[in-house]
Amino acid sequence: MRIVPIGLALMCLAGCGKPAEPTNQTAQPNESVVEAAFENDQDALASGIENEAADDDANAAAADADRYKCEDGTVVLALYDDDGGVQITVGGKTVTLPGVTAASGSKYRSEGGLAPDKSLTWWTKGDGALLIQAPRGTAEGSPKESVVNCTQQD
């Protein structure tokens, strides 16, 4: 009978040890698994690298661009080039406009605008600008034009 109490005592002592602490480590993928995933989808990897480079270029251009806020809430980034043209970015879409003759201020126009069927004109004077969109082939001053006043931000 003495064997049973001694056995119980040993079992109790065995359970008195310090419990194992939980680990917060997450399993890291095996390098060969990662390499295999990229080998199976090289186009996605190349596309990711190209998109990252394009984002870097866009961010650099945006830092050099003049920022305009329009009365309808539109934000326009204008990057003027040395050739007399401008790159306009609106809503993530960039359009290059060549300079055209203006009676006053600086004017840029292209038949290819922010939408495929619209022309785009960017006309600046001082810290003000007009963002003008119209159906392709529409004469200047037509009631079909959409004209938005914009102001350059500091």
JSON list of C-alpha atoms in Angstrom, two decimals:
[
{"chain": "A", "resi": 1, "resn": "MET", "atom": "CA", "xyz": [0.00, 0.00, 0.00]},
{"chain": "A", "resi": 2, "resn": "ARG", "atom": "CA", "xyz": [2.93, 2.31, 0.57]},
{"chain": "A", "resi": 3, "resn": "ILE", "atom": "CA", "xyz": [3.81, 2.10, -3.10]},
{"chain": "A", "resi": 4, "resn": "VAL", "atom": "CA", "xyz": [0.61, 3.87, -4.14]},
{"chain": "A", "resi": 5, "resn": "PRO", "atom": "CA", "xyz": [1.20, 7.02, -1.96]},
{"chain": "A", "resi": 6, "resn": "ILE", "atom": "CA", "xyz": [4.84, 7.21, -3.09]},
{"chain": "A", "resi": 7, "resn": "GLY", "atom": "CA", "xyz": [3.75, 6.88, -6.73]},
{"chain": "A", "resi": 8, "resn": "LEU", "atom": "CA", "xyz": [1.17, 9.64, -6.26]},
{"chain": "A", "resi": 9, "resn": "ALA", "atom": "CA", "xyz": [3.78, 11.87, -4.59]},
{"chain": "A", "resi": 10, "resn": "LEU", "atom": "CA", "xyz": [6.19, 11.38, -7.50]},
{"chain": "A", "resi": 11, "resn": "MET", "atom": "CA", "xyz": [3.47, 12.19, -10.01]},
{"chain": "A", "resi": 12, "resn": "CYS", "atom": "CA", "xyz": [2.60, 15.40, -8.14]},
{"chain": "A", "resi": 13, "resn": "LEU", "atom": "CA", "xyz": [6.25, 16.47, -8.02]},
{"chain": "A", "resi": 14, "resn": "ALA", "atom": "CA", "xyz": [6.65, 15.79, -11.72]},
{"chain": "A", "resi": 15, "resn": "GLY", "atom": "CA", "xyz": [3.81, 18.24, -12.44]},
{"chain": "A", "resi": 16, "resn": "CYS", "atom": "CA", "xyz": [5.35, 21.01, -10.31]},
{"chain": "A", "resi": 17, "resn": "GLY", "atom": "CA", "xyz": [7.90, 22.05, -12.92]},
{"chain": "A", "resi": 18, "resn": "LYS", "atom": "CA", "xyz": [7.76, 25.45, -14.60]},
{"chain": "A", "resi": 19, "resn": "PRO", "atom": "CA", "xyz": [5.30, 25.41, -17.51]},
{"chain": "A", "resi": 20, "resn": "ALA", "atom": "CA", "xyz": [6.69, 26.00, -20.98]},
{"chain": "A", "resi": 21, "resn": "GLU", "atom": "CA", "xyz": [6.29, 29.61, -22.11]},
{"chain": "A", "resi": 22, "resn": "PRO", "atom": "CA", "xyz": [4.37, 30.15, -25.32]},
{"chain": "A", "resi": 23, "resn": "THR", "atom": "CA", "xyz": [6.37, 31.38, -28.29]},
{"chain": "A", "resi": 24, "resn": "ASN", "atom": "CA", "xyz": [5.25, 34.24, -30.52]},
{"chain": "A", "resi": 25, "resn": "GLN", "atom": "CA", "xyz": [7.35, 33.19, -33.46]},
{"chain": "A", "resi": 26, "resn": "THR", "atom": "CA", "xyz": [5.59, 32.71, -36.76]},
{"chain": "A", "resi": 27, "resn": "ALA", "atom": "CA", "xyz": [6.81, 30.10, -39.14]},
{"chain": "A", "resi": 28, "resn": "GLN", "atom": "CA", "xyz": [8.97, 31.57, -41.89]},
{"chain": "A", "resi": 29, "resn": "PRO", "atom": "CA", "xyz": [8.53, 30.20, -45.39]},
{"chain": "A", "resi": 30, "resn": "ASN", "atom": "CA", "xyz": [11.22, 27.92, -46.63]},
{"chain": "A", "resi": 31, "resn": "GLU", "atom": "CA", "xyz": [13.47, 29.70, -49.18]},
{"chain": "A", "resi": 32, "resn": "SER", "atom": "CA", "xyz": [12.95, 26.97, -51.73]},
{"chain": "A", "resi": 33, "resn": "VAL", "atom": "CA", "xyz": [9.16, 27.35, -51.41]},
{"chain": "A", "resi": 34, "resn": "VAL", "atom": "CA", "xyz": [9.44, 31.10, -52.08]},
{"chain": "A", "resi": 35, "resn": "GLU", "atom": "CA", "xyz": [11.77, 30.55, -55.05]},
{"chain": "A", "resi": 36, "resn": "ALA", "atom": "CA", "xyz": [9.40, 27.97, -56.51]},
{"chain": "A", "resi": 37, "resn": "ALA", "atom": "CA", "xyz": [6.47, 30.38, -56.20]},
{"chain": "A", "resi": 38, "resn": "PHE", "atom": "CA", "xyz": [8.39, 33.07, -58.10]},
{"chain": "A", "resi": 39, "resn": "GLU", "atom": "CA", "xyz": [9.55, 30.62, -60.76]},
{"chain": "A", "resi": 40, "resn": "ASN", "atom": "CA", "xyz": [5.90, 29.67, -61.36]},
{"chain": "A", "resi": 41, "resn": "ASP", "atom": "CA", "xyz": [4.81, 33.32, -61.65]},
{"chain": "A", "resi": 42, "resn": "GLN", "atom": "CA", "xyz": [7.74, 35.26, -63.13]},
{"chain": "A", "resi": 43, "resn": "ASP", "atom": "CA", "xyz": [5.38, 37.58, -65.01]},
{"chain": "A", "resi": 44, "resn": "ALA", "atom": "CA", "xyz": [3.80, 38.70, -61.72]},
{"chain": "A", "resi": 45, "resn": "LEU", "atom": "CA", "xyz": [7.24, 39.30, -60.23]},
{"chain": "A", "resi": 46, "resn": "ALA", "atom": "CA", "xyz": [8.38, 41.34, -63.25]},
{"chain": "A", "resi": 47, "resn": "SER", "atom": "CA", "xyz": [5.12, 43.29, -63.24]},
{"chain": "A", "resi": 48, "resn": "GLY", "atom": "CA", "xyz": [5.53, 44.03, -59.53]},
{"chain": "A", "resi": 49, "resn": "ILE", "atom": "CA", "xyz": [9.05, 45.36, -60.09]},
{"chain": "A", "resi": 50, "resn": "GLU", "atom": "CA", "xyz": [7.88, 47.53, -63.03]},
{"chain": "A", "resi": 51, "resn": "ASN", "atom": "CA", "xyz": [4.93, 48.89, -61.03]},
{"chain": "A", "resi": 52, "resn": "GLU", "atom": "CA", "xyz": [7.21, 49.73, -58.11]},
{"chain": "A", "resi": 53, "resn": "ALA", "atom": "CA", "xyz": [9.59, 51.60, -60.43]},
{"chain": "A", "resi": 54, "resn": "ALA", "atom": "CA", "xyz": [6.67, 53.44, -62.05]},
{"chain": "A", "resi": 55, "resn": "ASP", "atom": "CA", "xyz": [5.36, 54.41, -58.60]},
{"chain": "A", "resi": 56, "resn": "ASP", "atom": "CA", "xyz": [8.81, 55.78, -57.70]},
{"chain": "A", "resi": 57, "resn": "ASP", "atom": "CA", "xyz": [8.88, 57.81, -60.95]},
{"chain": "A", "resi": 58, "resn": "ALA", "atom": "CA", "xyz": [5.35, 59.10, -60.34]},
{"chain": "A", "resi": 59, "resn": "ASN", "atom": "CA", "xyz": [6.20, 60.09, -56.77]},
{"chain": "A", "resi": 60, "resn": "ALA", "atom": "CA", "xyz": [9.32, 61.95, -57.93]},
{"chain": "A", "resi": 61, "resn": "ALA", "atom": "CA", "xyz": [7.35, 63.74, -60.65]},
{"chain": "A", "resi": 62, "resn": "ALA", "atom": "CA", "xyz": [4.56, 64.61, -58.20]},
{"chain": "A", "resi": 63, "resn": "ALA", "atom": "CA", "xyz": [7.11, 66.18, -55.84]},
{"chain": "A", "resi": 64, "resn": "ASP", "atom": "CA", "xyz": [8.31, 68.51, -58.64]},
{"chain": "A", "resi": 65, "resn": "ALA", "atom": "CA", "xyz": [4.82, 69.27, -59.98]},
{"chain": "A", "resi": 66, "resn": "ASP", "atom": "CA", "xyz": [2.73, 72.34, -59.25]},
{"chain": "A", "resi": 67, "resn": "ARG", "atom": "CA", "xyz": [-0.43, 71.44, -57.36]},
{"chain": "A", "resi": 68, "resn": "TYR", "atom": "CA", "xyz": [-3.77, 73.02, -58.21]},
{"chain": "A", "resi": 69, "resn": "LYS", "atom": "CA", "xyz": [-7.08, 72.67, -56.38]},
{"chain": "A", "resi": 70, "resn": "CYS", "atom": "CA", "xyz": [-10.18, 73.17, -58.51]},
{"chain": "A", "resi": 71, "resn": "GLU", "atom": "CA", "xyz": [-13.52, 74.52, -57.38]},
{"chain": "A", "resi": 72, "resn": "ASP", "atom": "CA", "xyz": [-15.18, 71.13, -57.99]},
{"chain": "A", "resi": 73, "resn": "GLY", "atom": "CA", "xyz": [-12.65, 69.43, -55.65]},
{"chain": "A", "resi": 74, "resn": "THR", "atom": "CA", "xyz": [-10.43, 68.07, -58.43]},
{"chain": "A", "resi": 75, "resn": "VAL", "atom": "CA", "xyz": [-6.69, 68.10, -57.70]},
{"chain": "A", "resi": 76, "resn": "VAL", "atom": "CA", "xyz": [-4.43, 68.71, -60.68]},
{"chain": "A", "resi": 77, "resn": "LEU", "atom": "CA", "xyz": [-0.67, 68.14, -60.73]},
{"chain": "A", "resi": 78, "resn": "ALA", "atom": "CA", "xyz": [1.08, 70.06, -63.50]},
{"chain": "A", "resi": 79, "resn": "LEU", "atom": "CA", "xyz": [4.68, 69.33, -64.43]},
{"chain": "A", "resi": 80, "resn": "TYR", "atom": "CA", "xyz": [5.98, 71.86, -66.95]},
{"chain": "A", "resi": 81, "resn": "ASP", "atom": "CA", "xyz": [8.75, 70.69, -69.26]},
{"chain": "A", "resi": 82, "resn": "ASP", "atom": "CA", "xyz": [11.56, 72.57, -70.99]},
{"chain": "A", "resi": 83, "resn": "ASP", "atom": "CA", "xyz": [9.98, 72.02, -74.43]},
{"chain": "A", "resi": 84, "resn": "GLY", "atom": "CA", "xyz": [6.99, 74.26, -73.67]},
{"chain": "A", "resi": 85, "resn": "GLY", "atom": "CA", "xyz": [4.60, 71.44, -72.78]},
{"chain": "A", "resi": 86, "resn": "VAL", "atom": "CA", "xyz": [3.02, 70.18, -69.58]},
{"chain": "A", "resi": 87, "resn": "GLN", "atom": "CA", "xyz": [2.10, 66.84, -68.05]},
{"chain": "A", "resi": 88, "resn": "ILE", "atom": "CA", "xyz": [-1.25, 67.04, -66.28]},
{"chain": "A", "resi": 89, "resn": "THR", "atom": "CA", "xyz": [-2.19, 64.40, -63.73]},
{"chain": "A", "resi": 90, "resn": "VAL", "atom": "CA", "xyz": [-5.81, 64.19, -62.63]},
{"chain": "A", "resi": 91, "resn": "GLY", "atom": "CA", "xyz": [-7.20, 61.27, -60.65]},
{"chain": "A", "resi": 92, "resn": "GLY", "atom": "CA", "xyz": [-4.11, 59.15, -61.33]},
{"chain": "A", "resi": 93, "resn": "LYS", "atom": "CA", "xyz": [-4.30, 59.64, -65.12]},
{"chain": "A", "resi": 94, "resn": "THR", "atom": "CA", "xyz": [-1.48, 61.60, -66.79]},
{"chain": "A", "resi": 95, "resn": "VAL", "atom": "CA", "xyz": [-1.81, 63.39, -70.12]},
{"chain": "A", "resi": 96, "resn": "THR", "atom": "CA", "xyz": [0.96, 65.30, -71.93]},
{"chain": "A", "resi": 97, "resn": "LEU", "atom": "CA", "xyz": [-0.20, 68.54, -73.55]},
{"chain": "A", "resi": 98, "resn": "PRO", "atom": "CA", "xyz": [1.87, 70.59, -76.01]},
{"chain": "A", "resi": 99, "resn": "GLY", "atom": "CA", "xyz": [1.91, 74.35, -75.66]},
{"chain": "A", "resi": 100, "resn": "VAL", "atom": "CA", "xyz": [-0.32, 76.36, -78.02]},
{"chain": "A", "resi": 101, "resn": "THR", "atom": "CA", "xyz": [-0.65, 80.08, -78.73]},
{"chain": "A", "resi": 102, "resn": "ALA", "atom": "CA", "xyz": [-2.60, 82.01, -76.11]},
{"chain": "A", "resi": 103, "resn": "ALA", "atom": "CA", "xyz": [-3.73, 85.64, -76.07]},
{"chain": "A", "resi": 104, "resn": "SER", "atom": "CA", "xyz": [-2.84, 85.75, -72.39]},
{"chain": "A", "resi": 105, "resn": "GLY", "atom": "CA", "xyz": [-1.11, 83.35, -70.00]},
{"chain": "A", "resi": 106, "resn": "SER", "atom": "CA", "xyz": [0.10, 79.88, -70.98]},
{"chain": "A", "resi": 107, "resn": "LYS", "atom": "CA", "xyz": [-2.13, 77.44, -72.82]},
{"chain": "A", "resi": 108, "resn": "TYR", "atom": "CA", "xyz": [-1.74, 73.72, -73.50]},
{"chain": "A", "resi": 109, "resn": "ARG", "atom": "CA", "xyz": [-4.08, 71.54, -75.55]},
{"chain": "A", "resi": 110, "resn": "SER", "atom": "CA", "xyz": [-4.49, 68.01, -76.82]},
{"chain": "A", "resi": 111, "resn": "GLU", "atom": "CA", "xyz": [-7.25, 66.21, -78.67]},
{"chain": "A", "resi": 112, "resn": "GLY", "atom": "CA", "xyz": [-6.44, 63.20, -76.47]},
{"chain": "A", "resi": 113, "resn": "GLY", "atom": "CA", "xyz": [-7.65, 64.03, -72.99]},
{"chain": "A", "resi": 114, "resn": "LEU", "atom": "CA", "xyz": [-8.50, 62.38, -69.71]},
{"chain": "A", "resi": 115, "resn": "ALA", "atom": "CA", "xyz": [-11.27, 60.44, -71.47]},
{"chain": "A", "resi": 116, "resn": "PRO", "atom": "CA", "xyz": [-10.71, 58.84, -74.89]},
{"chain": "A", "resi": 117, "resn": "ASP", "atom": "CA", "xyz": [-13.46, 60.88, -76.58]},
{"chain": "A", "resi": 118, "resn": "LYS", "atom": "CA", "xyz": [-12.54, 64.25, -75.03]},
{"chain": "A", "resi": 119, "resn": "SER", "atom": "CA", "xyz": [-10.03, 66.97, -75.76]},
{"chain": "A", "resi": 120, "resn": "LEU", "atom": "CA", "xyz": [-8.22, 68.65, -72.87]},
{"chain": "A", "resi": 121, "resn": "THR", "atom": "CA", "xyz": [-7.02, 72.22, -72.45]},
{"chain": "A", "resi": 122, "resn": "TRP", "atom": "CA", "xyz": [-4.97, 73.54, -69.51]},
{"chain": "A", "resi": 123, "resn": "TRP", "atom": "CA", "xyz": [-4.81, 77.33, -69.46]},
{"chain": "A", "resi": 124, "resn": "THR", "atom": "CA", "xyz": [-2.85, 79.13, -66.75]},
{"chain": "A", "resi": 125, "resn": "LYS", "atom": "CA", "xyz": [-2.31, 82.74, -65.79]},
{"chain": "A", "resi": 126, "resn": "GLY", "atom": "CA", "xyz": [-0.67, 83.72, -62.51]},
{"chain": "A", "resi": 127, "resn": "ASP", "atom": "CA", "xyz": [-1.82, 81.30, -59.82]},
{"chain": "A", "resi": 128, "resn": "GLY", "atom": "CA", "xyz": [-5.11, 80.54, -61.61]},
{"chain": "A", "resi": 129, "resn": "ALA", "atom": "CA", "xyz": [-5.87, 77.91, -64.21]},
{"chain": "A", "resi": 130, "resn": "LEU", "atom": "CA", "xyz": [-8.74, 76.55, -66.26]},
{"chain": "A", "resi": 131, "resn": "LEU", "atom": "CA", "xyz": [-9.22, 72.83, -66.83]},
{"chain": "A", "resi": 132, "resn": "ILE", "atom": "CA", "xyz": [-11.31, 72.56, -69.99]},
{"chain": "A", "resi": 133, "resn": "GLN", "atom": "CA", "xyz": [-12.70, 69.30, -71.38]},
{"chain": "A", "resi": 134, "resn": "ALA", "atom": "CA", "xyz": [-14.91, 68.97, -74.45]},
{"chain": "A", "resi": 135, "resn": "PRO", "atom": "CA", "xyz": [-15.93, 66.34, -76.99]},
{"chain": "A", "resi": 136, "resn": "ARG", "atom": "CA", "xyz": [-13.20, 65.94, -79.61]},
{"chain": "A", "resi": 137, "resn": "GLY", "atom": "CA", "xyz": [-13.47, 68.44, -82.43]},
{"chain": "A", "resi": 138, "resn": "THR", "atom": "CA", "xyz": [-15.53, 70.93, -80.38]},
{"chain": "A", "resi": 139, "resn": "ALA", "atom": "CA", "xyz": [-14.75, 74.57, -81.16]},
{"chain": "A", "resi": 140, "resn": "GLU", "atom": "CA", "xyz": [-13.25, 76.67, -78.38]},
{"chain": "A", "resi": 141, "resn": "GLY", "atom": "CA", "xyz": [-15.91, 78.58, -76.44]},
{"chain": "A", "resi": 142, "resn": "SER", "atom": "CA", "xyz": [-18.61, 76.04, -77.27]},
{"chain": "A", "resi": 143, "resn": "PRO", "atom": "CA", "xyz": [-21.32, 75.46, -74.65]},
{"chain": "A", "resi": 144, "resn": "LYS", "atom": "CA", "xyz": [-20.33, 71.77, -74.85]},
{"chain": "A", "resi": 145, "resn": "GLU", "atom": "CA", "xyz": [-17.09, 72.59, -73.00]},
{"chain": "A", "resi": 146, "resn": "SER", "atom": "CA", "xyz": [-16.74, 71.75, -69.33]},
{"chain": "A", "resi": 147, "resn": "VAL", "atom": "CA", "xyz": [-14.71, 74.53, -67.69]},
{"chain": "A", "resi": 148, "resn": "VAL", "atom": "CA", "xyz": [-13.41, 74.29, -64.11]},
{"chain": "A", "resi": 149, "resn": "ASN", "atom": "CA", "xyz": [-11.53, 77.07, -62.29]},
{"chain": "A", "resi": 150, "resn": "CYS", "atom": "CA", "xyz": [-8.43, 75.96, -60.39]},
{"chain": "A", "resi": 151, "resn": "THR", "atom": "CA", "xyz": [-6.02, 77.74, -58.05]},
{"chain": "A", "resi": 152, "resn": "GLN", "atom": "CA", "xyz": [-2.36, 76.89, -57.49]},
{"chain": "A", "resi": 153, "resn": "GLN", "atom": "CA", "xyz": [-1.64, 75.67, -53.95]},
{"chain": "A", "resi": 154, "resn": "ASP", "atom": "CA", "xyz": [1.55, 76.47, -52.03]}
]
